[in-house]
């Protein structure tokens, strides 16, 4: 069967050199029939950002970048324990848009101590880059994580978190983004094809430690 999408994610694959990503994609193409215009996404962290590295990924065959910004607020990035700062996030986003064009920015809301106004500030900063795809996830405290063992103080209550989610949905709809998943918003026709395949219960081949796949033969 032909393969329409490749998603390199989980952890921080942008720690790999472009040559390693090129070797990986060459191996995929040698073993699987990729369609000519296959969507090839790489997840990246602004903390590992170098413009030449992004250009190298593009040359290697990556045509979509998903950038884990989380927030453009120095205070909230520090609260989340992120390795990048707000300036690095902006520089990485600018370079990604210039080099790839097809970019997703991952952001979070309901962060420790976050106000509705601060959520709006992150929204405005994200929209300023004009990326075709944005993801906004609510911070959730998962078992066996650092936040589960030591919960951060001043987490927004359920009502405030709900107000933030409504704010995100309303603001992005007004900017021309369509909400096509719980936390994903895209300009018309710019939805992530790989994610849509999951939501439509399509088949996918998972490769890597702990990877999960679903292959049917009907």
Short mmCIF file of the C-alpha atoms (twelve columns), coordinates in Angstrom:
data_MODEL
# 
_entry.id   MODEL 
# 
loop_
_atom_site.group_PDB 
_atom_site.id 
_atom_site.type_symbol 
_atom_site.label_atom_id 
_atom_site.label_alt_id 
_atom_site.label_comp_id 
_atom_site.label_asym_id 
_atom_site.label_seq_id 
_atom_site.Cartn_x 
_atom_site.Cartn_y 
_atom_site.Cartn_z 
_atom_site.pdbx_PDB_model_num 
ATOM 1   C CA . UNK A 1   0.000   0.000  0.000  1 
ATOM 2   C CA . UNK A 2   1.157   3.540  -0.699 1 
ATOM 3   C CA . UNK A 3   2.174   5.725  2.239  1 
ATOM 4   C CA . UNK A 4   0.860   9.286  2.270  1 
ATOM 5   C CA . UNK A 5   2.371   10.678 5.482  1 
ATOM 6   C CA . UNK A 6   5.414   10.320 7.707  1 
ATOM 7   C CA . UNK A 7   5.500   11.809 11.215 1 
ATOM 8   C CA . UNK A 8   8.791   11.921 13.116 1 
ATOM 9   C CA . UNK A 9   7.854   12.743 16.671 1 
ATOM 10  C CA . UNK A 10  7.817   11.796 20.295 1 
ATOM 11  C CA . UNK A 11  10.523  13.329 22.430 1 
ATOM 12  C CA . UNK A 12  12.729  15.762 20.539 1 
ATOM 13  C CA . UNK A 13  13.732  14.362 17.131 1 
ATOM 14  C CA . UNK A 14  15.260  17.754 16.275 1 
ATOM 15  C CA . UNK A 15  18.214  16.652 18.405 1 
ATOM 16  C CA . UNK A 16  19.181  14.523 15.401 1 
ATOM 17  C CA . UNK A 17  21.464  16.067 12.805 1 
ATOM 18  C CA . UNK A 18  19.931  16.688 9.354  1 
ATOM 19  C CA . UNK A 19  22.142  13.920 7.954  1 
ATOM 20  C CA . UNK A 20  20.525  11.438 10.359 1 
ATOM 21  C CA . UNK A 21  17.021  12.526 9.315  1 
ATOM 22  C CA . UNK A 22  18.039  12.219 5.658  1 
ATOM 23  C CA . UNK A 23  19.328  8.691  6.308  1 
ATOM 24  C CA . UNK A 24  16.085  7.809  8.082  1 
ATOM 25  C CA . UNK A 25  13.880  9.117  5.276  1 
ATOM 26  C CA . UNK A 26  16.051  7.425  2.655  1 
ATOM 27  C CA . UNK A 27  15.537  4.158  4.512  1 
ATOM 28  C CA . UNK A 28  11.784  4.708  4.605  1 
ATOM 29  C CA . UNK A 29  11.658  5.430  0.864  1 
ATOM 30  C CA . UNK A 30  13.741  2.344  0.114  1 
ATOM 31  C CA . UNK A 31  11.277  0.104  1.951  1 
ATOM 32  C CA . UNK A 32  7.884   1.759  1.512  1 
ATOM 33  C CA . UNK A 33  6.131   3.295  -1.521 1 
ATOM 34  C CA . UNK A 34  5.735   6.940  -0.516 1 
ATOM 35  C CA . UNK A 35  3.411   9.018  -2.681 1 
ATOM 36  C CA . UNK A 36  5.124   11.849 -4.547 1 
ATOM 37  C CA . UNK A 37  3.645   14.603 -2.377 1 
ATOM 38  C CA . UNK A 38  3.809   12.749 0.949  1 
ATOM 39  C CA . UNK A 39  3.445   14.946 4.037  1 
ATOM 40  C CA . UNK A 40  6.652   14.559 6.093  1 
ATOM 41  C CA . UNK A 41  6.425   16.177 9.529  1 
ATOM 42  C CA . UNK A 42  9.195   16.609 12.072 1 
ATOM 43  C CA . UNK A 43  8.585   17.694 15.657 1 
ATOM 44  C CA . UNK A 44  11.103  20.278 16.846 1 
ATOM 45  C CA . UNK A 45  11.958  22.065 20.061 1 
ATOM 46  C CA . UNK A 46  12.964  25.757 19.988 1 
ATOM 47  C CA . UNK A 47  15.654  24.906 22.526 1 
ATOM 48  C CA . UNK A 48  17.494  22.862 19.906 1 
ATOM 49  C CA . UNK A 49  16.980  25.460 17.182 1 
ATOM 50  C CA . UNK A 50  19.589  26.445 14.622 1 
ATOM 51  C CA . UNK A 51  18.548  28.021 11.308 1 
ATOM 52  C CA . UNK A 52  21.050  25.888 9.369  1 
ATOM 53  C CA . UNK A 53  19.630  22.768 11.048 1 
ATOM 54  C CA . UNK A 54  16.082  23.647 9.950  1 
ATOM 55  C CA . UNK A 55  17.324  24.236 6.397  1 
ATOM 56  C CA . UNK A 56  19.063  20.864 6.539  1 
ATOM 57  C CA . UNK A 57  15.846  19.109 7.564  1 
ATOM 58  C CA . UNK A 58  14.033  20.732 4.659  1 
ATOM 59  C CA . UNK A 59  16.750  19.620 2.246  1 
ATOM 60  C CA . UNK A 60  16.496  16.104 3.688  1 
ATOM 61  C CA . UNK A 61  12.829  15.892 2.691  1 
ATOM 62  C CA . UNK A 62  10.934  17.225 5.716  1 
ATOM 63  C CA . UNK A 63  8.169   19.489 4.372  1 
ATOM 64  C CA . UNK A 64  6.212   20.232 7.545  1 
ATOM 65  C CA . UNK A 65  7.540   21.337 10.938 1 
ATOM 66  C CA . UNK A 66  5.684   21.093 14.238 1 
ATOM 67  C CA . UNK A 67  7.302   23.447 16.745 1 
ATOM 68  C CA . UNK A 68  6.751   22.917 20.481 1 
ATOM 69  C CA . UNK A 69  6.575   26.546 21.601 1 
ATOM 70  C CA . UNK A 70  4.173   25.955 24.558 1 
ATOM 71  C CA . UNK A 71  4.109   29.680 25.424 1 
ATOM 72  C CA . UNK A 72  5.688   32.983 24.450 1 
ATOM 73  C CA . UNK A 73  5.734   34.098 28.100 1 
ATOM 74  C CA . UNK A 74  9.084   33.863 29.947 1 
ATOM 75  C CA . UNK A 75  7.216   33.339 33.225 1 
ATOM 76  C CA . UNK A 76  5.162   30.430 31.962 1 
ATOM 77  C CA . UNK A 77  8.030   28.781 30.102 1 
ATOM 78  C CA . UNK A 78  9.989   28.816 33.357 1 
ATOM 79  C CA . UNK A 79  7.019   27.348 35.244 1 
ATOM 80  C CA . UNK A 80  6.826   24.526 32.694 1 
ATOM 81  C CA . UNK A 81  10.554  23.840 32.982 1 
ATOM 82  C CA . UNK A 82  11.143  24.360 29.261 1 
ATOM 83  C CA . UNK A 83  14.740  24.597 28.058 1 
ATOM 84  C CA . UNK A 84  13.985  27.459 25.639 1 
ATOM 85  C CA . UNK A 85  13.080  31.045 26.399 1 
ATOM 86  C CA . UNK A 86  10.569  33.359 24.721 1 
ATOM 87  C CA . UNK A 87  13.128  34.929 22.370 1 
ATOM 88  C CA . UNK A 88  14.290  31.497 21.196 1 
ATOM 89  C CA . UNK A 89  10.670  30.515 20.586 1 
ATOM 90  C CA . UNK A 90  10.088  33.571 18.397 1 
ATOM 91  C CA . UNK A 91  13.331  33.132 16.438 1 
ATOM 92  C CA . UNK A 92  12.591  29.454 15.847 1 
ATOM 93  C CA . UNK A 93  9.032   30.225 14.687 1 
ATOM 94  C CA . UNK A 94  10.235  32.932 12.304 1 
ATOM 95  C CA . UNK A 95  12.873  30.629 10.808 1 
ATOM 96  C CA . UNK A 96  10.408  27.737 10.505 1 
ATOM 97  C CA . UNK A 97  7.910   29.876 8.598  1 
ATOM 98  C CA . UNK A 98  10.632  31.214 6.292  1 
ATOM 99  C CA . UNK A 99  12.130  27.794 5.535  1 
ATOM 100 C CA . UNK A 100 9.112   25.454 5.588  1 
ATOM 101 C CA . UNK A 101 6.002   27.597 5.261  1 
ATOM 102 C CA . UNK A 102 3.947   24.582 6.332  1 
ATOM 103 C CA . UNK A 103 4.324   24.953 10.097 1 
ATOM 104 C CA . UNK A 104 2.357   24.021 13.208 1 
ATOM 105 C CA . UNK A 105 2.905   25.840 16.484 1 
ATOM 106 C CA . UNK A 106 2.106   23.846 19.629 1 
ATOM 107 C CA . UNK A 107 0.942   25.970 22.569 1 
ATOM 108 C CA . UNK A 108 -0.644  25.283 25.951 1 
ATOM 109 C CA . UNK A 109 -3.176  27.043 28.144 1 
ATOM 110 C CA . UNK A 110 -4.351  26.779 31.776 1 
ATOM 111 C CA . UNK A 111 -0.736  27.145 32.830 1 
ATOM 112 C CA . UNK A 112 0.267   27.792 36.474 1 
ATOM 113 C CA . UNK A 113 -0.861  31.287 37.422 1 
ATOM 114 C CA . UNK A 114 -2.039  32.102 33.877 1 
ATOM 115 C CA . UNK A 115 -4.735  34.720 33.448 1 
ATOM 116 C CA . UNK A 116 -7.222  35.119 30.620 1 
ATOM 117 C CA . UNK A 117 -5.270  38.170 29.455 1 
ATOM 118 C CA . UNK A 118 -2.026  36.193 29.357 1 
ATOM 119 C CA . UNK A 119 -3.713  33.468 27.327 1 
ATOM 120 C CA . UNK A 120 -4.856  36.151 24.880 1 
ATOM 121 C CA . UNK A 121 -1.267  37.433 24.670 1 
ATOM 122 C CA . UNK A 122 -0.040  33.964 23.632 1 
ATOM 123 C CA . UNK A 123 -2.852  33.745 21.086 1 
ATOM 124 C CA . UNK A 124 -1.906  37.091 19.555 1 
ATOM 125 C CA . UNK A 125 1.780   36.146 19.420 1 
ATOM 126 C CA . UNK A 126 1.017   32.835 17.711 1 
ATOM 127 C CA . UNK A 127 -1.340  34.391 15.173 1 
ATOM 128 C CA . UNK A 128 1.261   36.994 14.237 1 
ATOM 129 C CA . UNK A 129 3.373   34.295 12.543 1 
ATOM 130 C CA . UNK A 130 0.575   33.372 10.136 1 
ATOM 131 C CA . UNK A 131 1.199   29.624 10.279 1 
ATOM 132 C CA . UNK A 132 -1.459  27.463 8.589  1 
ATOM 133 C CA . UNK A 133 -1.858  25.244 11.661 1 
ATOM 134 C CA . UNK A 134 -2.011  25.852 15.419 1 
ATOM 135 C CA . UNK A 135 -2.474  23.452 18.317 1 
ATOM 136 C CA . UNK A 136 -3.598  24.604 21.765 1 
ATOM 137 C CA . UNK A 137 -3.573  21.984 24.514 1 
ATOM 138 C CA . UNK A 138 -4.794  22.378 28.068 1 
ATOM 139 C CA . UNK A 139 -2.117  21.524 30.618 1 
ATOM 140 C CA . UNK A 140 -3.085  18.265 32.286 1 
ATOM 141 C CA . UNK A 141 -1.279  16.609 35.175 1 
ATOM 142 C CA . UNK A 142 -0.432  13.042 34.144 1 
ATOM 143 C CA . UNK A 143 0.634   10.216 36.488 1 
ATOM 144 C CA . UNK A 144 4.348   9.487  36.832 1 
ATOM 145 C CA . UNK A 145 5.378   13.000 35.807 1 
ATOM 146 C CA . UNK A 146 7.256   15.662 37.741 1 
ATOM 147 C CA . UNK A 147 4.084   17.784 38.010 1 
ATOM 148 C CA . UNK A 148 2.165   14.802 39.391 1 
ATOM 149 C CA . UNK A 149 4.707   14.334 42.180 1 
ATOM 150 C CA . UNK A 150 4.979   18.071 42.860 1 
ATOM 151 C CA . UNK A 151 1.882   19.832 41.467 1 
ATOM 152 C CA . UNK A 152 2.502   23.454 40.510 1 
ATOM 153 C CA . UNK A 153 0.678   26.070 42.591 1 
ATOM 154 C CA . UNK A 154 -2.017  28.379 41.259 1 
ATOM 155 C CA . UNK A 155 -3.338  26.172 38.477 1 
ATOM 156 C CA . UNK A 156 -6.424  27.802 36.909 1 
ATOM 157 C CA . UNK A 157 -9.672  26.284 38.161 1 
ATOM 158 C CA . UNK A 158 -12.039 24.468 35.816 1 
ATOM 159 C CA . UNK A 159 -14.120 27.564 35.091 1 
ATOM 160 C CA . UNK A 160 -11.113 29.675 34.133 1 
ATOM 161 C CA . UNK A 161 -9.659  26.843 32.040 1 
ATOM 162 C CA . UNK A 162 -12.995 26.541 30.228 1 
ATOM 163 C CA . UNK A 163 -13.016 30.292 29.605 1 
ATOM 164 C CA . UNK A 164 -9.526  30.011 28.106 1 
ATOM 165 C CA . UNK A 165 -10.593 27.171 25.833 1 
ATOM 166 C CA . UNK A 166 -13.589 29.163 24.614 1 
ATOM 167 C CA . UNK A 167 -11.331 32.179 24.101 1 
ATOM 168 C CA . UNK A 168 -8.910  30.122 21.995 1 
ATOM 169 C CA . UNK A 169 -11.682 28.612 19.861 1 
ATOM 170 C CA . UNK A 170 -13.420 31.960 19.304 1 
ATOM 171 C CA . UNK A 171 -10.235 33.903 18.546 1 
ATOM 172 C CA . UNK A 172 -8.925  31.334 16.071 1 
ATOM 173 C CA . UNK A 173 -12.294 30.959 14.337 1 
ATOM 174 C CA . UNK A 174 -12.315 34.723 13.864 1 
ATOM 175 C CA . UNK A 175 -8.840  34.489 12.319 1 
ATOM 176 C CA . UNK A 176 -9.987  31.910 9.755  1 
ATOM 177 C CA . UNK A 177 -8.880  28.703 11.470 1 
ATOM 178 C CA . UNK A 178 -11.182 25.675 11.537 1 
ATOM 179 C CA . UNK A 179 -11.190 23.462 14.618 1 
ATOM 180 C CA . UNK A 180 -10.941 19.937 13.241 1 
ATOM 181 C CA . UNK A 181 -9.718  18.115 16.350 1 
ATOM 182 C CA . UNK A 182 -10.116 18.680 20.083 1 
ATOM 183 C CA . UNK A 183 -6.985  20.839 20.227 1 
ATOM 184 C CA . UNK A 184 -6.033  21.402 16.572 1 
ATOM 185 C CA . UNK A 185 -6.933  24.340 14.347 1 
ATOM 186 C CA . UNK A 186 -6.063  24.815 10.684 1 
ATOM 187 C CA . UNK A 187 -6.702  27.126 7.792  1 
ATOM 188 C CA . UNK A 188 -9.050  25.517 5.204  1 
ATOM 189 C CA . UNK A 189 -7.275  22.640 3.482  1 
ATOM 190 C CA . UNK A 190 -4.228  22.850 5.761  1 
ATOM 191 C CA . UNK A 191 -5.181  20.175 8.278  1 
ATOM 192 C CA . UNK A 192 -2.448  17.714 9.249  1 
ATOM 193 C CA . UNK A 193 -3.046  14.708 6.983  1 
ATOM 194 C CA . UNK A 194 -1.268  12.395 9.418  1 
ATOM 195 C CA . UNK A 195 -3.525  13.421 12.319 1 
ATOM 196 C CA . UNK A 196 -6.642  13.136 10.164 1 
ATOM 197 C CA . UNK A 197 -5.725  9.539  9.400  1 
ATOM 198 C CA . UNK A 198 -5.713  8.762  13.147 1 
ATOM 199 C CA . UNK A 199 -9.075  10.445 13.679 1 
ATOM 200 C CA . UNK A 200 -10.593 8.569  10.754 1 
ATOM 201 C CA . UNK A 201 -9.341  5.254  12.188 1 
ATOM 202 C CA . UNK A 202 -6.947  4.709  9.310  1 
ATOM 203 C CA . UNK A 203 -3.974  2.375  9.351  1 
ATOM 204 C CA . UNK A 204 -0.529  3.479  10.451 1 
ATOM 205 C CA . UNK A 205 2.818   1.786  10.970 1 
ATOM 206 C CA . UNK A 206 4.556   2.664  14.241 1 
ATOM 207 C CA . UNK A 207 8.353   2.340  14.292 1 
ATOM 208 C CA . UNK A 208 10.517  2.895  17.363 1 
ATOM 209 C CA . UNK A 209 10.741  2.142  21.078 1 
ATOM 210 C CA . UNK A 210 7.224   1.963  22.506 1 
ATOM 211 C CA . UNK A 211 5.651   2.842  19.157 1 
ATOM 212 C CA . UNK A 212 2.079   1.768  18.442 1 
ATOM 213 C CA . UNK A 213 0.670   0.896  15.034 1 
ATOM 214 C CA . UNK A 214 -2.625  -0.292 13.573 1 
ATOM 215 C CA . UNK A 215 -2.595  -2.346 10.398 1 
ATOM 216 C CA . UNK A 216 -5.711  -3.973 8.957  1 
ATOM 217 C CA . UNK A 217 -5.818  -6.308 6.015  1 
ATOM 218 C CA . UNK A 218 -9.450  -6.136 4.993  1 
# 
